[in-house]
Coordinates of N, CA, C and O in Angstrom, one line a residue:
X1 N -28.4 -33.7 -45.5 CA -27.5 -34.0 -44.4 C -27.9 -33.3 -43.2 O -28.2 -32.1 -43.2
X2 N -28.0 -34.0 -42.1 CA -28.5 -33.6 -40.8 C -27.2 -32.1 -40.0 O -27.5 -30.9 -39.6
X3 N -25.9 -32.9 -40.2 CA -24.7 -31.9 -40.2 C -24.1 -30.6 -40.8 O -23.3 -29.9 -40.5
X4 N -25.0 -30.7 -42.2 CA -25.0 -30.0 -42.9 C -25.0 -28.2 -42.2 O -26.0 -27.9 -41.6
X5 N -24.4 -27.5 -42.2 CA -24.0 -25.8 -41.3 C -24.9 -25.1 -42.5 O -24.8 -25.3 -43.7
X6 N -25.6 -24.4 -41.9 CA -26.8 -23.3 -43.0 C -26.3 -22.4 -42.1 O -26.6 -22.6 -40.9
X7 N -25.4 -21.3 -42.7 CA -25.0 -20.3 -42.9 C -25.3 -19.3 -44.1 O -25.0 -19.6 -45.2
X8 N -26.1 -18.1 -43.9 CA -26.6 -17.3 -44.6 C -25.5 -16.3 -45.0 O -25.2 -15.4 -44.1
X9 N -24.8 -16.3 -46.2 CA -23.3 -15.9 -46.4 C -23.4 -15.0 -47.6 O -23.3 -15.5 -48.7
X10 N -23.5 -13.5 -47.2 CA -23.8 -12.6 -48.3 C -23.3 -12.3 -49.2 O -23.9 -12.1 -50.3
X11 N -21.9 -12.3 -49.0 CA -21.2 -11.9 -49.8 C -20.5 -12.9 -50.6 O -20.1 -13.9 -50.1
X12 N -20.3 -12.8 -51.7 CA -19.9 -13.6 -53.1 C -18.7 -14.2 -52.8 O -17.8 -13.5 -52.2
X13 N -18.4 -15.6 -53.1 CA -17.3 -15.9 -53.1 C -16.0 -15.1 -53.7 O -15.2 -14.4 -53.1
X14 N -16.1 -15.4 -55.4 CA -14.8 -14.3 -55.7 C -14.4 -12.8 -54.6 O -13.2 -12.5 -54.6
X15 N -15.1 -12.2 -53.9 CA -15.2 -11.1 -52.8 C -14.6 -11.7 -51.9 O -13.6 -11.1 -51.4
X16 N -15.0 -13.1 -51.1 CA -14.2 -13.0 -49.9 C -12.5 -14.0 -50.2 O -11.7 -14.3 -49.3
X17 N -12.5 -14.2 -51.2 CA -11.3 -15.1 -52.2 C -10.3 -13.8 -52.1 O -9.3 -13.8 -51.4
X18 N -10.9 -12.6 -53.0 CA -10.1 -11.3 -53.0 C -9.4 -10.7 -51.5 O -8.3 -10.2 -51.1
X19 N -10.6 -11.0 -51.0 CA -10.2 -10.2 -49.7 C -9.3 -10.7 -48.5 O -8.7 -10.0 -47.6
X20 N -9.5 -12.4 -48.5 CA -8.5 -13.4 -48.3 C -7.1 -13.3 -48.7 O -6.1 -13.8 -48.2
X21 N -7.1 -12.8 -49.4 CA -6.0 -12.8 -50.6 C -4.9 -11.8 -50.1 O -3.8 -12.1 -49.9
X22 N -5.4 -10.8 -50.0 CA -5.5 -9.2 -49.8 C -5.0 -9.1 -48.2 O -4.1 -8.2 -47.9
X23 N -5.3 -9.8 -47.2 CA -5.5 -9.8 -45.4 C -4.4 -9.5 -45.3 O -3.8 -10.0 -46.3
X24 N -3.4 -8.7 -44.5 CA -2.1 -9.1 -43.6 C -2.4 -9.9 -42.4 O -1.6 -10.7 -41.9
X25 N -3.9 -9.9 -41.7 CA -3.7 -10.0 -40.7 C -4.0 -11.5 -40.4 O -5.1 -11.9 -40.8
X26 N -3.5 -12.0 -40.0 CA -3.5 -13.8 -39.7 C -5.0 -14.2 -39.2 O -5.6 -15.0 -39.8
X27 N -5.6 -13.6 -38.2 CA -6.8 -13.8 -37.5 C -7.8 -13.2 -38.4 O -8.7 -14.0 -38.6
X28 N -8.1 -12.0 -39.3 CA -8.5 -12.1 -39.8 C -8.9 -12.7 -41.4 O -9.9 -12.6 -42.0
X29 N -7.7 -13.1 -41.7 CA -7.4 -14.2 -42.8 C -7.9 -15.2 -43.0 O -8.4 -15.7 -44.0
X30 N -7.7 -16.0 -41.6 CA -8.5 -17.5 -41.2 C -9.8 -17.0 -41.3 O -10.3 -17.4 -42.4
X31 N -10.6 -16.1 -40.5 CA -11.7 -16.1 -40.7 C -12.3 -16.0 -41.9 O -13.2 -16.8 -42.1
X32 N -12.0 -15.2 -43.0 CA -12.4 -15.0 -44.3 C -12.0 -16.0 -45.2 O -12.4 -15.9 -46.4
X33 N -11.0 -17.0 -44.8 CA -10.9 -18.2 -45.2 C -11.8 -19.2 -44.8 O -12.2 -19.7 -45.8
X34 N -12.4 -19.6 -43.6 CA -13.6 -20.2 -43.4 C -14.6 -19.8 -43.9 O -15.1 -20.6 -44.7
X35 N -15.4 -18.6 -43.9 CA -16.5 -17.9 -44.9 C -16.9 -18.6 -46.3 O -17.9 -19.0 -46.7
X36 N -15.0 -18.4 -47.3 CA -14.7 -18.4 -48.3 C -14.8 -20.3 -48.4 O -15.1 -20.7 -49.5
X37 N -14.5 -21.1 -47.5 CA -14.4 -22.3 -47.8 C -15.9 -23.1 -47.8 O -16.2 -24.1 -48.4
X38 N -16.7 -22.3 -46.8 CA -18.3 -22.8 -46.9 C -19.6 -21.9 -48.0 O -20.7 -22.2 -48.3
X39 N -18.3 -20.4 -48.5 CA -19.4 -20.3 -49.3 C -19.3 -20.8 -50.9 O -20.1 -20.6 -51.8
X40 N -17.9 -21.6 -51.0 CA -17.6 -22.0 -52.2 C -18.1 -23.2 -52.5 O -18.3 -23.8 -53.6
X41 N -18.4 -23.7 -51.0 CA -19.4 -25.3 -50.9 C -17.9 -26.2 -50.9 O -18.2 -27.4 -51.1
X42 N -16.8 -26.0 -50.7 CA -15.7 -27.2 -50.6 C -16.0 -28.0 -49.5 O -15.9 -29.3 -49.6
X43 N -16.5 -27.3 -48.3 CA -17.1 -27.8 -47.3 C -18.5 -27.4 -46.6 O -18.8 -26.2 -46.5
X44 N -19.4 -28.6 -46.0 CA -20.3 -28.1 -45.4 C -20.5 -28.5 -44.3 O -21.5 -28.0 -43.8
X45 N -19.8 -29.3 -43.4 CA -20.0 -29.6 -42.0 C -19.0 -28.3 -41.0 O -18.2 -27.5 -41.4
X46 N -19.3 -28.6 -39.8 CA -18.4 -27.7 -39.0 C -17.7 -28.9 -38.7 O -16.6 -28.7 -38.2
X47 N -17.9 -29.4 -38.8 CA -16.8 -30.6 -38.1 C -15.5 -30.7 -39.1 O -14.4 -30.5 -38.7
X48 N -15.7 -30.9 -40.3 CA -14.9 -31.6 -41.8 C -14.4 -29.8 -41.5 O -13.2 -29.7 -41.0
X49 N -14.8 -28.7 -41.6 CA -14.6 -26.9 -41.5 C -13.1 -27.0 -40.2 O -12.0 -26.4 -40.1
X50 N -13.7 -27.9 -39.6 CA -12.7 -27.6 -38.1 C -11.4 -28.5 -38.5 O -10.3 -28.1 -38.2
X51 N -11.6 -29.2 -38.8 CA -10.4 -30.6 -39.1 C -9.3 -29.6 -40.2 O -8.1 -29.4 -40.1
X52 N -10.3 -29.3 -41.2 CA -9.5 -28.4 -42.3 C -8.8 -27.2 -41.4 O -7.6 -27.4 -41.2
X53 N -9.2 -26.2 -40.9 CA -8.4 -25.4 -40.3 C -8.4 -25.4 -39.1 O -8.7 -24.5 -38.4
X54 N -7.9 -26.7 -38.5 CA -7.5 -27.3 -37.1 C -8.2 -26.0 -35.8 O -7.7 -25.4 -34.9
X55 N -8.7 -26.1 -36.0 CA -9.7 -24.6 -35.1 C -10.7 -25.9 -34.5 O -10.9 -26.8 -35.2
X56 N -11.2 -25.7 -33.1 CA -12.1 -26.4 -32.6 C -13.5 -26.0 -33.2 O -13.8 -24.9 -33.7
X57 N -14.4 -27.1 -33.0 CA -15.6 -26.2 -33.7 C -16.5 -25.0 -32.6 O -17.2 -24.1 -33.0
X58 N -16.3 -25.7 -31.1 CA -16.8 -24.1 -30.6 C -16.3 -22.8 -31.0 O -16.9 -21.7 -30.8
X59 N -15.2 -22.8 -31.6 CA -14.2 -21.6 -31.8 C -14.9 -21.3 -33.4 O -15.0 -20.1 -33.7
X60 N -15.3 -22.3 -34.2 CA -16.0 -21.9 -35.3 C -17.3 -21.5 -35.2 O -17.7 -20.5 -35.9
X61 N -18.0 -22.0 -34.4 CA -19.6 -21.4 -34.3 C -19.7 -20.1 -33.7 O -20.7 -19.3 -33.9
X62 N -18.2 -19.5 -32.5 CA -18.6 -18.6 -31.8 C -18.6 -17.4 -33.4 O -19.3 -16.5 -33.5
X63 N -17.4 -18.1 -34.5 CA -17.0 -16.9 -35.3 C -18.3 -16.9 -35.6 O -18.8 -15.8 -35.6
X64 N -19.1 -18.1 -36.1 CA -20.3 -17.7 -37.4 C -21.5 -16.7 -36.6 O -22.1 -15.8 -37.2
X65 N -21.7 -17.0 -35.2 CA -22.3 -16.5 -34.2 C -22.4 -15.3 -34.7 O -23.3 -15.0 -35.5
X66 N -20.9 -14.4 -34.2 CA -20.6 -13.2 -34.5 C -21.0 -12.6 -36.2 O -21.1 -11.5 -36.6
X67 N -21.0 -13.5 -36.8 CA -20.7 -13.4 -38.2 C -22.4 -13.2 -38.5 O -22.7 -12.4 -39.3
X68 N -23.4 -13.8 -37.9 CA -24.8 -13.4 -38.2 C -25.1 -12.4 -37.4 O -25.9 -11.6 -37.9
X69 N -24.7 -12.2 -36.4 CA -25.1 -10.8 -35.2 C -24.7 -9.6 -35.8 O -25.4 -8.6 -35.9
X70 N -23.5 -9.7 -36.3 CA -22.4 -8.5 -36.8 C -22.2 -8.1 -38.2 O -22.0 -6.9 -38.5
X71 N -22.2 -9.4 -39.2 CA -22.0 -9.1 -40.3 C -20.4 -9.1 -40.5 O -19.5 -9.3 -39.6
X72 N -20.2 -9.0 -41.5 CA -18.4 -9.5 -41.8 C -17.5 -8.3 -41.1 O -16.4 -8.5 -40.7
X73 N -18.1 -7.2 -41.0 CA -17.4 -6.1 -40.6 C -17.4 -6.7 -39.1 O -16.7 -5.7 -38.7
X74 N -17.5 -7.2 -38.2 CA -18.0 -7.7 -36.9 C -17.4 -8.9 -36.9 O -16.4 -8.9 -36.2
X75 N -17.6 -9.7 -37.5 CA -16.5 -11.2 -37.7 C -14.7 -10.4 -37.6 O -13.8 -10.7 -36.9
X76 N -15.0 -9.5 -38.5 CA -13.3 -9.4 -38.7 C -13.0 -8.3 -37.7 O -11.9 -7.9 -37.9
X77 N -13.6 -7.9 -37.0 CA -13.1 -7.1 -35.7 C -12.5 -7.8 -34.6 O -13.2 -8.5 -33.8
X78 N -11.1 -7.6 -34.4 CA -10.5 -8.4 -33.8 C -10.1 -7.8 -32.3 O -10.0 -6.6 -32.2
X79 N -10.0 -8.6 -31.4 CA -10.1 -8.3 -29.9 C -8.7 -7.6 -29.7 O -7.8 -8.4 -30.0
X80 N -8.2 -6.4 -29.3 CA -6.9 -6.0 -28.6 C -6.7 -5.1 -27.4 O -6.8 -3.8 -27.3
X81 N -6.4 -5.7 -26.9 CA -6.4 -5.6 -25.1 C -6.1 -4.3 -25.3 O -5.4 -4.0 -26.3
X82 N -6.6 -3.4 -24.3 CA -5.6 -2.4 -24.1 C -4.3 -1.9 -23.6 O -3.7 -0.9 -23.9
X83 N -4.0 -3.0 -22.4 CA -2.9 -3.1 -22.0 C -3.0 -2.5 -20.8 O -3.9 -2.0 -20.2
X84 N -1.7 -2.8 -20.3 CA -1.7 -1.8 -18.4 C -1.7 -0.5 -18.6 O -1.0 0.2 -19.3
X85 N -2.6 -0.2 -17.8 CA -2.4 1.7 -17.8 C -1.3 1.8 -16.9 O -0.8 1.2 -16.0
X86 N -1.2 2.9 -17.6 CA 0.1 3.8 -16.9 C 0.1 3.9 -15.7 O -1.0 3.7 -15.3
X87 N 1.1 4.1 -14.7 CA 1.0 4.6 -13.2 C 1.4 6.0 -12.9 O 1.6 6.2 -11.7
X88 N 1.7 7.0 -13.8 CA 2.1 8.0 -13.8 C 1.1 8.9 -13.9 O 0.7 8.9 -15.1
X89 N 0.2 9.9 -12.8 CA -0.5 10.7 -13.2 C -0.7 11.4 -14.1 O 0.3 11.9 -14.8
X90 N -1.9 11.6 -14.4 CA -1.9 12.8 -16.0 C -1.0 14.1 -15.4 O 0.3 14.0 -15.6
X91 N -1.5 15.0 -14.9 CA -0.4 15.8 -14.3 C 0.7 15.4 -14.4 O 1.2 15.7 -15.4
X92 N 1.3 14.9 -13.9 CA 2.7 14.5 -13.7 C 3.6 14.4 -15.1 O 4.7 14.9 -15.4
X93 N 2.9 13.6 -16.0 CA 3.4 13.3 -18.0 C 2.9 15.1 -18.4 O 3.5 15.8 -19.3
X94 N 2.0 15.4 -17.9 CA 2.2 17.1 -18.4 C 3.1 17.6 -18.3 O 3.9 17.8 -19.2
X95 N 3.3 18.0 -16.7 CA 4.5 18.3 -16.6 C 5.6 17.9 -16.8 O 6.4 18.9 -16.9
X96 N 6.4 16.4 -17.0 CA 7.1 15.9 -17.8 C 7.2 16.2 -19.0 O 8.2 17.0 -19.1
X97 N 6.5 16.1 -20.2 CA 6.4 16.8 -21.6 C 7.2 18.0 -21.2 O 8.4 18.0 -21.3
X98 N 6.3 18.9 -20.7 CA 6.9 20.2 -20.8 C 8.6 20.8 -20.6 O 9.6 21.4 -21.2
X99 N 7.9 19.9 -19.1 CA 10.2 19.9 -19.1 C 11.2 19.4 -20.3 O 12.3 20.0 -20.6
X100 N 10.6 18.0 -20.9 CA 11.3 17.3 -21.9 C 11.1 18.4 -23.4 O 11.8 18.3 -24.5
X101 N 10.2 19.1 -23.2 CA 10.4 20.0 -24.5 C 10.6 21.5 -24.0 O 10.1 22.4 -24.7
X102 N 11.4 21.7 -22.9 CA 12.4 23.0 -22.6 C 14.0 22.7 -23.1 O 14.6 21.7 -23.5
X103 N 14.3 23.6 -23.1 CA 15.8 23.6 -22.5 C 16.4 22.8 -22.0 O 17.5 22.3 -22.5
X104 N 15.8 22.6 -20.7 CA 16.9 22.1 -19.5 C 17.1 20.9 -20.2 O 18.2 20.6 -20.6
X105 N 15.6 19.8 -20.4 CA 15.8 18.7 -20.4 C 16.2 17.6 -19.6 O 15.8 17.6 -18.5
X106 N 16.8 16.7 -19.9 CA 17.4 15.3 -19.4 C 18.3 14.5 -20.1 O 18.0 14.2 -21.2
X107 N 19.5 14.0 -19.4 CA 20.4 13.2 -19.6 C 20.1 12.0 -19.5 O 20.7 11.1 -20.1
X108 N 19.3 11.8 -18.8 CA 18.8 10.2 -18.7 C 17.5 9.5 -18.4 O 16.6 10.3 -18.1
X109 N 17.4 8.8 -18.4 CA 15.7 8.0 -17.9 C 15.9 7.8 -15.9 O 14.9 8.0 -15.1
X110 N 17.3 7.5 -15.3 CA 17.3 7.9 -14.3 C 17.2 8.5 -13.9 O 16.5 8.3 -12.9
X111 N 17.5 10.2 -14.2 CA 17.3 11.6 -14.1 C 16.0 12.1 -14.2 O 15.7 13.2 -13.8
X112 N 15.3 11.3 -14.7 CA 13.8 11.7 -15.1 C 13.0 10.8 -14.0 O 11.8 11.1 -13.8
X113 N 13.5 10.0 -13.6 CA 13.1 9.1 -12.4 C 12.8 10.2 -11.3 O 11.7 10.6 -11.0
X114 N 14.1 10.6 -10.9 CA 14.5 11.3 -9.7 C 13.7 12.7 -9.8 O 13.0 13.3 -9.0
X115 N 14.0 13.1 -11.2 CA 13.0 14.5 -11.0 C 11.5 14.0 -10.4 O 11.0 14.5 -9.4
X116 N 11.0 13.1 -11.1 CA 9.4 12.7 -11.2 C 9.5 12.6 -9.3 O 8.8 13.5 -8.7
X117 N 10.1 11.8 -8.9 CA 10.0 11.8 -7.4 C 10.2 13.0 -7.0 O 9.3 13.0 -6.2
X118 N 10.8 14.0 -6.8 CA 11.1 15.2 -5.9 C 9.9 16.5 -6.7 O 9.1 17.1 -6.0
X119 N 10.0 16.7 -7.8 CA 9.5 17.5 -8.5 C 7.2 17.3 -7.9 O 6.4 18.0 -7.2
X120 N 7.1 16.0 -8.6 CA 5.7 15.3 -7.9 C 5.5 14.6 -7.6 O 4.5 14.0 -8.0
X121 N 6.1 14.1 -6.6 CA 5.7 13.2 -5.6 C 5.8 11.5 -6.2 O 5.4 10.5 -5.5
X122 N 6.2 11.3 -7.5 CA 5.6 10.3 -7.9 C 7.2 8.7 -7.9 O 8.2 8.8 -8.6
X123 N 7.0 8.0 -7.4 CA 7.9 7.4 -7.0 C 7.2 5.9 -8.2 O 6.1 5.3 -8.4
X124 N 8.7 5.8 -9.0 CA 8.0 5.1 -10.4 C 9.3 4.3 -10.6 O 10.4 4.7 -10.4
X125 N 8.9 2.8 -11.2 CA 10.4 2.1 -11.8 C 10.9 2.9 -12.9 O 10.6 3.9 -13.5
X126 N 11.7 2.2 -13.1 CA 12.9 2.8 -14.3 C 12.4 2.3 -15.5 O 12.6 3.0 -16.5
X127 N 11.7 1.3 -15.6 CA 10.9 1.1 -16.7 C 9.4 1.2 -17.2 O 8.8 0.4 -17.9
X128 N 9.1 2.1 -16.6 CA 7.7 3.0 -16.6 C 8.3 4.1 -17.1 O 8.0 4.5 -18.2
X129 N 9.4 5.1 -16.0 CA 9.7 6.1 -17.0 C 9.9 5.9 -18.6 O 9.4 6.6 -19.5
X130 N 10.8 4.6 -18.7 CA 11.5 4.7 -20.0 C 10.4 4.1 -20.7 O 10.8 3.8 -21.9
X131 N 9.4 3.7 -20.5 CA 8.2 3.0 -21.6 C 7.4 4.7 -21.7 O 7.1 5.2 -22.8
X132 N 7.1 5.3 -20.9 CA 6.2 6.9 -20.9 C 7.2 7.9 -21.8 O 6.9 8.7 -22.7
X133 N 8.4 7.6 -21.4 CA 9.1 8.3 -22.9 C 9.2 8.1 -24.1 O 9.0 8.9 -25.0
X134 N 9.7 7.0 -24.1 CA 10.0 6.1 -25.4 C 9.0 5.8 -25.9 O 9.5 5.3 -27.0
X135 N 7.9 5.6 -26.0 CA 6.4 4.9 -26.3 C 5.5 6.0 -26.6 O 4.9 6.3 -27.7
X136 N 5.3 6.9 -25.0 CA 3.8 7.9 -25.1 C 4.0 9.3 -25.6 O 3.2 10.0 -26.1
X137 N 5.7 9.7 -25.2 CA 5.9 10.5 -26.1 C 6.8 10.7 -27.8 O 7.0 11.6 -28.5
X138 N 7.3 9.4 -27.7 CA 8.0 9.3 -28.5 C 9.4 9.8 -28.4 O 9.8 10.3 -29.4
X139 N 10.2 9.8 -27.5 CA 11.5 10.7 -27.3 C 12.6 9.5 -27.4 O 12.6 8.3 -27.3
X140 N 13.0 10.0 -27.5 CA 14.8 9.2 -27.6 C 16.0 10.4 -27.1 O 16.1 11.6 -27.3
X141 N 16.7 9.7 -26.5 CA 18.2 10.4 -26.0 C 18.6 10.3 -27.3 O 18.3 9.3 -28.0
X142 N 19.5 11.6 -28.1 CA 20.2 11.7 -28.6 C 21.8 11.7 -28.0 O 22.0 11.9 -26.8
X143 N 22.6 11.5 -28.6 CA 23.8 11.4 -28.0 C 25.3 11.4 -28.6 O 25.8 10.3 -28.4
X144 N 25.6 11.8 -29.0 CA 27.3 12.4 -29.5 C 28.0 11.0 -29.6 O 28.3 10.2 -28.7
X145 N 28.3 10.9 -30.8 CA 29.5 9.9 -30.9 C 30.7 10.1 -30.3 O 31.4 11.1 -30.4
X146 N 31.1 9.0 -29.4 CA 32.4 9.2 -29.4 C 33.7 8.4 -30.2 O 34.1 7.3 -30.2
X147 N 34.2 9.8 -31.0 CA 35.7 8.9 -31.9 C 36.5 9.3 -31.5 O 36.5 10.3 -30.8
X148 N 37.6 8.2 -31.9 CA 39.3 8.8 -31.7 C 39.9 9.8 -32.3 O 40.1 9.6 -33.4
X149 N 40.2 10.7 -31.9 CA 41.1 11.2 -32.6 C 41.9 10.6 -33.8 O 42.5 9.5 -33.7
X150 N 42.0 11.5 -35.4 CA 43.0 10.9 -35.9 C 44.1 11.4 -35.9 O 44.0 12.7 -35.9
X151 N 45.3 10.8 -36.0 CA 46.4 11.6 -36.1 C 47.0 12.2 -37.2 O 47.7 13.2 -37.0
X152 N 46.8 11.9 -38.5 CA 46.9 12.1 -39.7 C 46.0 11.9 -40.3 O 46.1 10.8 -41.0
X153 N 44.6 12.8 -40.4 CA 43.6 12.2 -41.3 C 44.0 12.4 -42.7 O 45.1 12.8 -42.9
X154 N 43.5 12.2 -43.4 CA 43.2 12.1 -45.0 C 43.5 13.4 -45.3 O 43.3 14.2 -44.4
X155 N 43.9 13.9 -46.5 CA 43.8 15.3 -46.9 C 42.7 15.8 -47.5 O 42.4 17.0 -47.5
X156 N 41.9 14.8 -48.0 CA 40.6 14.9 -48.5 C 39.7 15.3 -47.3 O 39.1 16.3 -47.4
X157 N 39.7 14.5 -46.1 CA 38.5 14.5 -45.5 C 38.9 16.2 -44.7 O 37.9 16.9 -44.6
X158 N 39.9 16.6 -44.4 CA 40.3 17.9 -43.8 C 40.0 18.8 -44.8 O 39.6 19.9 -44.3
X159 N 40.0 18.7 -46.1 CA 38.9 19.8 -46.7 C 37.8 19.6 -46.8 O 37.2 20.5 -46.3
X160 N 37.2 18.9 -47.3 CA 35.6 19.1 -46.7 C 35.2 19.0 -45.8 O 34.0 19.3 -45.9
X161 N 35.6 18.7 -44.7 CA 35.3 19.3 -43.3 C 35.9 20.9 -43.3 O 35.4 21.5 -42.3
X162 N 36.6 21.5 -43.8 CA 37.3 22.7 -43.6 C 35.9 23.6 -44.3 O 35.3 24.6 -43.7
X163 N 35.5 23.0 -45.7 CA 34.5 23.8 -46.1 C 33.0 24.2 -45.9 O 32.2 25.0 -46.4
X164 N 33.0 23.4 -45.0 CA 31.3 23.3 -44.5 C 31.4 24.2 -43.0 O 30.4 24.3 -42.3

């Protein structure tokens, strides 16, 4: 067959069946599902490959591409952005940390706004602070329930609260 895809596919079917099997991850599942589908011989065109897992076939050759340059460890390395960097100086999250692990502390992500501006200079949204806390340091406001008063609690619950 002229269409026929010669792919040099090292690893054993039952291995990439297992490891298909095994994937959480969706992107690399598909891939080791295509692998697994041309090295079991179910299919041999890229074309009949693409129809079956609705993937265009440039998007299949770019994988097999990677898949002869790289090897399977390289196929299944998947692209993830880094994301926006911060706009908060290094300095500045040092010094933040430190304050957030004193004493004094903070009551709020507003409060932590306003210091960041007067303390270094650094003039930032409200949700930059609260993603640099919540995210890079991991912090959370803790915060005190507020209940009602009971007027007559339980006799039970007034002794074990009495005992502790």
């Amino acid at each position: 067959m002229a269409n026929t895809l010669k792919l040099d596919i090292k690893e054993p079917a039952e291995d990439l069946k297992t490891r298909f099997k095994k994937e959480t991850n969706a992107q690399k599942k598909e891939r080791l599902h295509a692998l697994y589908l041309l090295k079991s011989g179910k299919v041999s065109t890229l074309e009949s490959l693409s129809r079956l897992l609705s993937r265009d076939t440039s998007t299949l050759y770019r994988w097999f591409q990677k898949y002869k340059n790289e090897g399977l460890d390289g196929l299944l390395k998947v692209y993830k952005p880094a994301g926006r960097p911060i706009t908060i100086p290094a300095e500045a999250l040092e010094k933040l940390k430190l304050r957030i692990q004193s004493d004094e502390g903070f009551k709020s992500y507003g409060e932590i706004q306003s210091w960041l501006k007067e303390a270094c200079g650094v003039d930032v949204d409200y949700h930059v602070v609260y993603r640099a806390v919540r995210y890079k340091f991991k912090g959370k406001f803790k915060s005190t329930r507020r209940s009602r008063p009971r007027r007559n609690p339980p006799l039970s619950t007034l002794q074990l609260s009495s005992f502790k």
